[in-house]
Short mmCIF file of C-alpha atoms in Angstrom, two decimals:
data_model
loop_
_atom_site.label_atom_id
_atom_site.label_comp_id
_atom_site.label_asym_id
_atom_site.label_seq_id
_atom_site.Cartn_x
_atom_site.Cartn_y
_atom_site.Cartn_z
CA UNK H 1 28.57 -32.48 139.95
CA UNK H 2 31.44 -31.41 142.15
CA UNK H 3 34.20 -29.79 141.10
CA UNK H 4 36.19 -31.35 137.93
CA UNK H 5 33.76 -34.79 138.41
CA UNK H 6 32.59 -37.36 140.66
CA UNK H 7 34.49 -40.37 140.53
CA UNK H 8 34.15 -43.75 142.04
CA UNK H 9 37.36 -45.52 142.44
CA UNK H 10 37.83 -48.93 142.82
CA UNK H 11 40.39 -50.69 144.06
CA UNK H 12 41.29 -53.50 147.04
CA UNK H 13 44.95 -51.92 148.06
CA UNK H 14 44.00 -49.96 150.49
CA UNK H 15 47.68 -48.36 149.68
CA UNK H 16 47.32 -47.89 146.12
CA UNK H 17 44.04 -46.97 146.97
CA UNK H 18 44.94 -44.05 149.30
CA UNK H 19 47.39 -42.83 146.82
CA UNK H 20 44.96 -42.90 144.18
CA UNK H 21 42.24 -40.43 146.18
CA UNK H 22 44.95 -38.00 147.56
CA UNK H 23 45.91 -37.54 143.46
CA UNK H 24 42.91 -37.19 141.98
CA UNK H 25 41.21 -34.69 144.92
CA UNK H 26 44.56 -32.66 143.90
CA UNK H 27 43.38 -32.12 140.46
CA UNK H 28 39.72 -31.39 141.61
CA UNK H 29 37.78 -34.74 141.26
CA UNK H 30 35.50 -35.52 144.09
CA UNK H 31 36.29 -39.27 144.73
CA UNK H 32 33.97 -41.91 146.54
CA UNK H 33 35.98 -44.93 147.05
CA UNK H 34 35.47 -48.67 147.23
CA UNK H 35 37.09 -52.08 147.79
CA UNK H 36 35.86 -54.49 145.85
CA UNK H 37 33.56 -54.88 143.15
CA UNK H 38 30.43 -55.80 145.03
CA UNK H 39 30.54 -52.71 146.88
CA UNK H 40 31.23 -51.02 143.83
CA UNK H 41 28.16 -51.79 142.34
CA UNK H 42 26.05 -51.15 145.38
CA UNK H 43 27.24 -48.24 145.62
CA UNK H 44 25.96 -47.21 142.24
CA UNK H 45 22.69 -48.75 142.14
CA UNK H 46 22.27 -47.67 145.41
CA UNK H 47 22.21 -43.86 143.82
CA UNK H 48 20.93 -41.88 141.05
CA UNK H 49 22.31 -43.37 137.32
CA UNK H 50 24.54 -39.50 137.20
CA UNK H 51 26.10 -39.87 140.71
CA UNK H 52 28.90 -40.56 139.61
CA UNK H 53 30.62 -39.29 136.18
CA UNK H 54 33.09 -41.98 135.60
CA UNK H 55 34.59 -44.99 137.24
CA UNK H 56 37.82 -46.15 137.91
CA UNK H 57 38.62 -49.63 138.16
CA UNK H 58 41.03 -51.85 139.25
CA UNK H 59 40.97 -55.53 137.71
CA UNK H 60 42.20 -57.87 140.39
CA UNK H 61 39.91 -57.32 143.03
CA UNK H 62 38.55 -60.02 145.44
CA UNK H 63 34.69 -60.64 146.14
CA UNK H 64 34.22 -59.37 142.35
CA UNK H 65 37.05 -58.96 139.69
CA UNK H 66 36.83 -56.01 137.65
CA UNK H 67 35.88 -58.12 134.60
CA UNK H 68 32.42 -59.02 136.23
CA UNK H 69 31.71 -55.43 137.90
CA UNK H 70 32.85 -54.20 134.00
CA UNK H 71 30.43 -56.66 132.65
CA UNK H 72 27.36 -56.03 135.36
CA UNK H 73 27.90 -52.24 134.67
CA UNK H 74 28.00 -52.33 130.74
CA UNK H 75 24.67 -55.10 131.21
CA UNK H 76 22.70 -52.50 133.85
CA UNK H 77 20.45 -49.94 131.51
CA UNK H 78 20.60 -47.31 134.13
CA UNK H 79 24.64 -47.57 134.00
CA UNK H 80 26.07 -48.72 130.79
CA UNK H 81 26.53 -45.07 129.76
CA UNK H 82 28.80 -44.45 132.59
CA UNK H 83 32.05 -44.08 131.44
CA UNK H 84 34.61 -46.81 132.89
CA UNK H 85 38.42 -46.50 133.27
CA UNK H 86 40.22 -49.39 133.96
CA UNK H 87 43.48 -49.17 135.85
CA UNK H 88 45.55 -52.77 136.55
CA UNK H 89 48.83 -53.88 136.83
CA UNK H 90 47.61 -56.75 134.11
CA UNK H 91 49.69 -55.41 131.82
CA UNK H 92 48.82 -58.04 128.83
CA UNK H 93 47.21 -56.80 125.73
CA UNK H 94 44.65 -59.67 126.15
CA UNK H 95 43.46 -57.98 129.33
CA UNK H 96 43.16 -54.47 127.41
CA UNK H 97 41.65 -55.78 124.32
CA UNK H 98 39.23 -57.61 126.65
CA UNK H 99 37.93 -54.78 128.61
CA UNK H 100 37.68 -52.25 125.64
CA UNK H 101 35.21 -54.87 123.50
CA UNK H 102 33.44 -54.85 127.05
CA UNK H 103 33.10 -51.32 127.03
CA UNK H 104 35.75 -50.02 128.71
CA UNK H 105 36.85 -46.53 128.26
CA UNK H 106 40.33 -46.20 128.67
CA UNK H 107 42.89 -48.60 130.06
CA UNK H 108 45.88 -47.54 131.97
CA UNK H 109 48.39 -49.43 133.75
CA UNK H 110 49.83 -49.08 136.68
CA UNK H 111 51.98 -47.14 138.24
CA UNK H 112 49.73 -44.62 136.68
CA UNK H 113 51.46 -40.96 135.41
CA UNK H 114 49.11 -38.68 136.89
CA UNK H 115 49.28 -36.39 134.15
CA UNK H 116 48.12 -39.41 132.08
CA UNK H 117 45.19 -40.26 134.39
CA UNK H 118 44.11 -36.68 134.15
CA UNK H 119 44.22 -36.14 130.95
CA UNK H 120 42.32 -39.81 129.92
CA UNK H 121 40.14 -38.73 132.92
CA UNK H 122 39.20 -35.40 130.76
CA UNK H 123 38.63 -37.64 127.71
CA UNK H 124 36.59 -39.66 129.01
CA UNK H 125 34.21 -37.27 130.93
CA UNK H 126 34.08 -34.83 128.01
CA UNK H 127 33.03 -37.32 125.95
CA UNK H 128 30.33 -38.72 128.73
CA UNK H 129 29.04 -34.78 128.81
CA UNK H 130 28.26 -34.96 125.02
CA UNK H 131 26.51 -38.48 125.36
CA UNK H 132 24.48 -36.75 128.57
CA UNK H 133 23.48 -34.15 126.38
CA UNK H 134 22.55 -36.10 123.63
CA UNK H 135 20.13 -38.22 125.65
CA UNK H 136 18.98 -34.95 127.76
CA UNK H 137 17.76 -33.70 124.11
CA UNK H 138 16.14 -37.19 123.18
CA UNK H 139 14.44 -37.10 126.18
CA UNK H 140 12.84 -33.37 125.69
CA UNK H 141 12.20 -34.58 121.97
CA UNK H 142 10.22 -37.65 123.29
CA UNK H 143 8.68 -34.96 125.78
CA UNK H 144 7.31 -32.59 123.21
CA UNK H 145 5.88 -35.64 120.61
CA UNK H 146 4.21 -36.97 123.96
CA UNK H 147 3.15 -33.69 124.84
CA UNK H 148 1.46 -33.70 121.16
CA UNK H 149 -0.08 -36.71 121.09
CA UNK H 150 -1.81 -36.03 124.89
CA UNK H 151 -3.09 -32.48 122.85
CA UNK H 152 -4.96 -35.08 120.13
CA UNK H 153 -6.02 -37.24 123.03
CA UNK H 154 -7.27 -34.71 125.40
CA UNK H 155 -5.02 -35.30 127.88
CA UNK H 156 -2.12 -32.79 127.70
CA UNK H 157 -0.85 -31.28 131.11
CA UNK H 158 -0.09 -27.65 130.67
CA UNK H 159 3.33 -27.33 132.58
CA UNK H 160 4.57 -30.60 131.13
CA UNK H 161 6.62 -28.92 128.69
CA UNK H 162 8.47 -25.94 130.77
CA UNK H 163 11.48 -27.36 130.63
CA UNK H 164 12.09 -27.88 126.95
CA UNK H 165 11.12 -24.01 126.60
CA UNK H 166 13.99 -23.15 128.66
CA UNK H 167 16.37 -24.48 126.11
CA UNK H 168 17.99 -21.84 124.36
CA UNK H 169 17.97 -23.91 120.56
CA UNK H 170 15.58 -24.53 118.38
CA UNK H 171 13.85 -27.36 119.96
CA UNK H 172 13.45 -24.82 122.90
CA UNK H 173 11.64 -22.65 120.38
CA UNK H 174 9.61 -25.33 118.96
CA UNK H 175 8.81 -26.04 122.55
CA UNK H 176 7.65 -22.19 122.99
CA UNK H 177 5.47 -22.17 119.83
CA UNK H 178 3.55 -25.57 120.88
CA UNK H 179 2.92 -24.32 124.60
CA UNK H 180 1.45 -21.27 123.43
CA UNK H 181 -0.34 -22.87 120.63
CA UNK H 182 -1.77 -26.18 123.15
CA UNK H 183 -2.97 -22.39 126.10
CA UNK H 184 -4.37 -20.68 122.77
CA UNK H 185 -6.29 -24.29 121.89
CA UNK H 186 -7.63 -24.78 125.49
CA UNK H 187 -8.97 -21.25 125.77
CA UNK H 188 -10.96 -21.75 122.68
CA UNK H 189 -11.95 -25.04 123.84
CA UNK H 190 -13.18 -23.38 127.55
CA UNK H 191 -14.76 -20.90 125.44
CA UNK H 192 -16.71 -22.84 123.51
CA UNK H 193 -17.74 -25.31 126.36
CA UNK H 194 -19.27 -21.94 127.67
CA UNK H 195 -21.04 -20.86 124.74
CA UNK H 196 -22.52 -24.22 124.22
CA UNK H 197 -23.19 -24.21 127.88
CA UNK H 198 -25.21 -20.78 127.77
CA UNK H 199 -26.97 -22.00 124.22
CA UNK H 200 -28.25 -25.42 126.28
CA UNK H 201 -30.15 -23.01 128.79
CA UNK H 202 -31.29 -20.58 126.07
CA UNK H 203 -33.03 -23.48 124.21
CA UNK H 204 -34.40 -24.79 127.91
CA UNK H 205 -36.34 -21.59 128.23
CA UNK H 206 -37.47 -21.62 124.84
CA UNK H 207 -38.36 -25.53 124.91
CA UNK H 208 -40.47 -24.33 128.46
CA UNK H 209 -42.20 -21.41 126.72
CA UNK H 210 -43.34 -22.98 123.68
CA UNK H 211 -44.84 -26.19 125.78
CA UNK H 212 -46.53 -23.53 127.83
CA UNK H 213 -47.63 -22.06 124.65
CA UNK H 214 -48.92 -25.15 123.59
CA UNK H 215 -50.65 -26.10 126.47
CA UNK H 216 -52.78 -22.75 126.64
CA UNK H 217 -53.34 -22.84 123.32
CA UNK H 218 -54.83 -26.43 123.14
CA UNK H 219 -58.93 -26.60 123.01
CA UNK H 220 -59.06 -28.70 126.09
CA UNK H 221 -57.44 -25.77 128.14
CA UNK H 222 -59.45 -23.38 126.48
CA UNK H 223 -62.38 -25.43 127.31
CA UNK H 224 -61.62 -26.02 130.72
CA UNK H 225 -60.53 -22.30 131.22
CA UNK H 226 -64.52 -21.84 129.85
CA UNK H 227 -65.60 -24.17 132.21
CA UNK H 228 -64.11 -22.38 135.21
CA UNK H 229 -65.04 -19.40 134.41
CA UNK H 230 -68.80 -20.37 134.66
CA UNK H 231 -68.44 -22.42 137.95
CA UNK H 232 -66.59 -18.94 139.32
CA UNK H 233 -69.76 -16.81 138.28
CA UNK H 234 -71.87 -19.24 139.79
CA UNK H 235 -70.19 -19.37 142.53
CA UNK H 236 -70.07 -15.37 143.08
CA UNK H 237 -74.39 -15.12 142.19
CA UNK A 1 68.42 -44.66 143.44
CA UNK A 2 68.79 -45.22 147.03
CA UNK A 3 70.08 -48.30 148.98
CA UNK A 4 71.61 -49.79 146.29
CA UNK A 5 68.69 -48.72 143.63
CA UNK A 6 65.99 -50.40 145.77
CA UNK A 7 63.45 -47.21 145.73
CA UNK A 8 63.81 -44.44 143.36
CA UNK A 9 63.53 -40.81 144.68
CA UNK A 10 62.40 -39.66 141.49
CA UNK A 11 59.09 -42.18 141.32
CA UNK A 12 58.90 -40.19 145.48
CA UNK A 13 59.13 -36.86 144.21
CA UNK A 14 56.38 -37.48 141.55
CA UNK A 15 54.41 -39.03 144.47
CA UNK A 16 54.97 -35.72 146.20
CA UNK A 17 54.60 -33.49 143.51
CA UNK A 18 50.96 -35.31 142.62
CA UNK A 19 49.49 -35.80 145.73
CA UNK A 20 49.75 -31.71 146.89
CA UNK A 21 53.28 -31.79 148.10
CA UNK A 22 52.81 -32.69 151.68
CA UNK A 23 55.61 -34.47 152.90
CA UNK A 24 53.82 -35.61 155.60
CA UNK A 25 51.16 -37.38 153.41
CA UNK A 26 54.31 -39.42 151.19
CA UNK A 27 55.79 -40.24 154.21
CA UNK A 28 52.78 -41.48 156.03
CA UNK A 29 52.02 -43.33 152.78
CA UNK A 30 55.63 -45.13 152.33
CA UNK A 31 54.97 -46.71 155.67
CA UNK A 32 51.92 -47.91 154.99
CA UNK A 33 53.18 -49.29 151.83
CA UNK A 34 55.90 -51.21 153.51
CA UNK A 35 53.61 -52.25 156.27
CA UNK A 36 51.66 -53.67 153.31
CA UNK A 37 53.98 -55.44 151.31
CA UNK A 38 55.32 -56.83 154.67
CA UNK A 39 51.58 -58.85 154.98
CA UNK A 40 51.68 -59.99 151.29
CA UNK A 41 54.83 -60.99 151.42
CA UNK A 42 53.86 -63.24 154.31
CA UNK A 43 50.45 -64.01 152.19
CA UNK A 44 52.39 -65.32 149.09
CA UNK A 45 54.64 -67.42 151.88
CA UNK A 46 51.87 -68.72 153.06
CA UNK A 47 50.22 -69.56 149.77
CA UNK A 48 53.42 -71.59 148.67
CA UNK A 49 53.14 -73.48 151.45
CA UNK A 50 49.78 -74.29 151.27
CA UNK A 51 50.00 -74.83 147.55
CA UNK A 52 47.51 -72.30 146.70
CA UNK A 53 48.37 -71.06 143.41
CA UNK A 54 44.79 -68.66 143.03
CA UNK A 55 46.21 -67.06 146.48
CA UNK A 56 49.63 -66.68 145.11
CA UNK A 57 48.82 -64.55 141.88
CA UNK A 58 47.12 -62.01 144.00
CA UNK A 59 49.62 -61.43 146.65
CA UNK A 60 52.43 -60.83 144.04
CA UNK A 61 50.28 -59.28 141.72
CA UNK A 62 49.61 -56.52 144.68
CA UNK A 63 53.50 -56.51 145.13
CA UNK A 64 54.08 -56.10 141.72
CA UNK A 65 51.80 -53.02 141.44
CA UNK A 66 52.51 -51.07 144.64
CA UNK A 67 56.05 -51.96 144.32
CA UNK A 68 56.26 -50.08 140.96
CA UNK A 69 54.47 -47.05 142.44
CA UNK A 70 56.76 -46.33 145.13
CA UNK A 71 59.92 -47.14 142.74
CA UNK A 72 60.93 -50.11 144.36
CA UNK A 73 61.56 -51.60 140.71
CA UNK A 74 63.10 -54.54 141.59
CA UNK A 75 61.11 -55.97 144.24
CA UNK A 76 58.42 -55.22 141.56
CA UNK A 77 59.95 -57.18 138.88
CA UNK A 78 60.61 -59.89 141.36
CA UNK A 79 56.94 -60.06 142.36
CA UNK A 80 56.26 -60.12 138.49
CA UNK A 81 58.39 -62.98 138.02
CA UNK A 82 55.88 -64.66 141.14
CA UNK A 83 52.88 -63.69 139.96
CA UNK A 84 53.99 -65.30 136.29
CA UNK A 85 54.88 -68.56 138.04
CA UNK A 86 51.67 -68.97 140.12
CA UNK A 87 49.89 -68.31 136.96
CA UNK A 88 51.31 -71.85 135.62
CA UNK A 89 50.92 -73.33 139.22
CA UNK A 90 54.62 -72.93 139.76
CA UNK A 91 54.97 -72.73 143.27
CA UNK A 92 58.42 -74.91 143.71
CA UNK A 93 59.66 -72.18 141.66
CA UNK A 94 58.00 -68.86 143.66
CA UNK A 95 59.72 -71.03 146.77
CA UNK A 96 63.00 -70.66 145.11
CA UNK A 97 62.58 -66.86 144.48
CA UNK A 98 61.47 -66.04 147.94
CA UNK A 99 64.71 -65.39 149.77
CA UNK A 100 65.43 -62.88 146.75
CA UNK A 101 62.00 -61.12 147.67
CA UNK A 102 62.85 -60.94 151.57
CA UNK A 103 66.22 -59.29 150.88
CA UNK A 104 64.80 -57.09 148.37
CA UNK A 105 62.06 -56.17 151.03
CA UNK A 106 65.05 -55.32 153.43
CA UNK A 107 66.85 -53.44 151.34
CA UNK A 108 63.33 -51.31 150.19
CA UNK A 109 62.75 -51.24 154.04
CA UNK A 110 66.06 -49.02 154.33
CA UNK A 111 65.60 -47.52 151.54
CA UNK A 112 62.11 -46.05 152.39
CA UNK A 113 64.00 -45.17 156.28
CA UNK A 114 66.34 -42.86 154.09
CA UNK A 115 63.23 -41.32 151.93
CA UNK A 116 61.14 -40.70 155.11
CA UNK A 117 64.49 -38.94 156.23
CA UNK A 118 64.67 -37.22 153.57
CA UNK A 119 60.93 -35.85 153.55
CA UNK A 120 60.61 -35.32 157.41
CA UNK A 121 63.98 -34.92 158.57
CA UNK A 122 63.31 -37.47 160.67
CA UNK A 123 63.28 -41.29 160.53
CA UNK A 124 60.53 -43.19 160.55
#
């Protein structure tokens, strides 16, 4: 993130448009603009879901009103959690009711206060920062029961969980304890795939020794062995 | 209010006071504003003539909202009053109200000569 936030602002006067980057780059937002709401969207599918930490948008827009960009946004997994400010001179309730059962975040008409657009701005993104955290920590959840289930199944990565130990709460610690307990499990497991190694070649030699044994011990060898030994003193007289 | 209340200094100064206070910026800004409004004026003529309602509503609605950022109220509400009639396909009635949007436009074009004045020191 830069500065206060990355916004995308959207809006077809290139005027109003202007005015509206120069005023929010004053109160720290780093602002990527666009036109219309085509470009708008390829713009953010065109980059990682957290580009961008909010959106502005203007309603009457050609190419794409902000209705269908609202709607395509709010429909797109990878977006709908991106928090979207409309800002329109459609100043009927209809039009604000509208886009806040769409989704919308905030509405605000134009001419915008700038203290007002900072301040819904704020609102908006600090709420947007809870939700990112909140699905950061579902994700390391779902991490740590995957990581458990691989451990049953054999096929746990060590590594896979170093970044949930870096959390500083108690599913960090959680983390911790399991990492330590899945190294302390595959040690003993190495260990024993050792020992039951060296026991396979212990039994080997002993399997070899005793079918020697019996072999030398049978009355045909003994016989032969007799045998042999004559031919060899015949052999030497 | 300036020329007769067609822009309002104060809506200027906000502009100025918002956007870093460069005077350069506003100024550069209120000309490209009137440059603009200039084209949708000429957009909206154009519309009513053609009887393109759909064509109409955007070109005021633009007026409308620019208008009210720079404080040029009454060109805004005028461009309100447009944008309401091409919404119920009333373009007899946007022709009727377009010589009160070109003198309004003059009268925000000498306003916005004073407040680049006024900013620069120079006109515009």
């Amino acid at each position: 993130m830069t500065g206060a936030g990355n916004i995308l602002a959207v809006e077809d006067n290139p005027v109003n448009l202007k005015l509206l980057i120069r005023t929010l780059e004053q109160q720290g937002y780093a602002v990527c603009p666009a036109t219309n709401g085509r470009d708008a969207l390829d713009i953010l599918c065109g980059r990682h879901p957290r580009s961008f930490d909010i959106v502005l948008l203007d309603i009457e827009m050609p190419v794409m009103n902000g209705y269908e960009v609202l709607q395509a946004i709010k429909e797109n997994p990878g977006l709908r959690e991106l928090p979207v400010v409309m800002i329109s001179a459609v100043n009927e309730m209809e039009s604000v009711v509208r886009c806040i059962q769409m989704g919308a975040a905030d509405y605000l008409h134009k001419p915008f206060n700038a203290e007002l657009l900072r301040a819904r701005i704020s609102a908006s993104l600090a709420s947007k920062r809870l939700r990112d955290l909140e699905l950061e920590y579902l994700e390391q959840v779902h991490r740590l029961t995957t990581a458990a289930t691989g451990l049953e199944a054999g096929s746990y990565e060590l590594g896979v969980l170093d970044p949930v130990t870096e959390r500083t709460d108690e599913l960090g610690a959680l983390a911790r304890v399991f990492r330590s307990m899945a190294r302390e499990v595959r040690i003993r497991e190495e260990r024993l795939i050792a020992q039951v190694q060296e026991l396979r070649i212990e039994i080997d030699e002993q399997r070899q020794t005793q079918q020697v044994a019996e072999i030398t011990e049978s009355d045909f060898y003994k016989r032969i062995s007799a045998e042999a030994e004559a031919l060899r003193q015949i052999v030497e007289s | 209010m300036t020329a007769g209340g067609a822009i309002d200094p104060e809506a200027i100064d906000a502009m100025l006071g918002n956007t870093g206070g460069d005077p350069a910026f506003v100024a550069e800004i209120l000309g490209d504003y009137l440059d603009d409004t200039v084209i949708r004026l000429e957009e909206l003529r154009g519309a009513v003539a053609n009887g393109d309602a759909t064509a109409a509503r955007r070109a005021a609605h633009t007026v409308k909202g620019s208008s009210a950022s720079f404080g040029a109220s009454l060109l805004s509400s005028l461009a309100a009053q447009a944008e309401h009639l091409s919404q119920r396909s009333d373009l007899a009635s946007i022709a009727e109200l377009l010589p009160a949007l070109s003198t309004e436009l003059e009268r925000v074009r000498i306003a916005l000569h004073a407040e680049h004045t006024r900013l620069l020191g120079t006109g515009s």
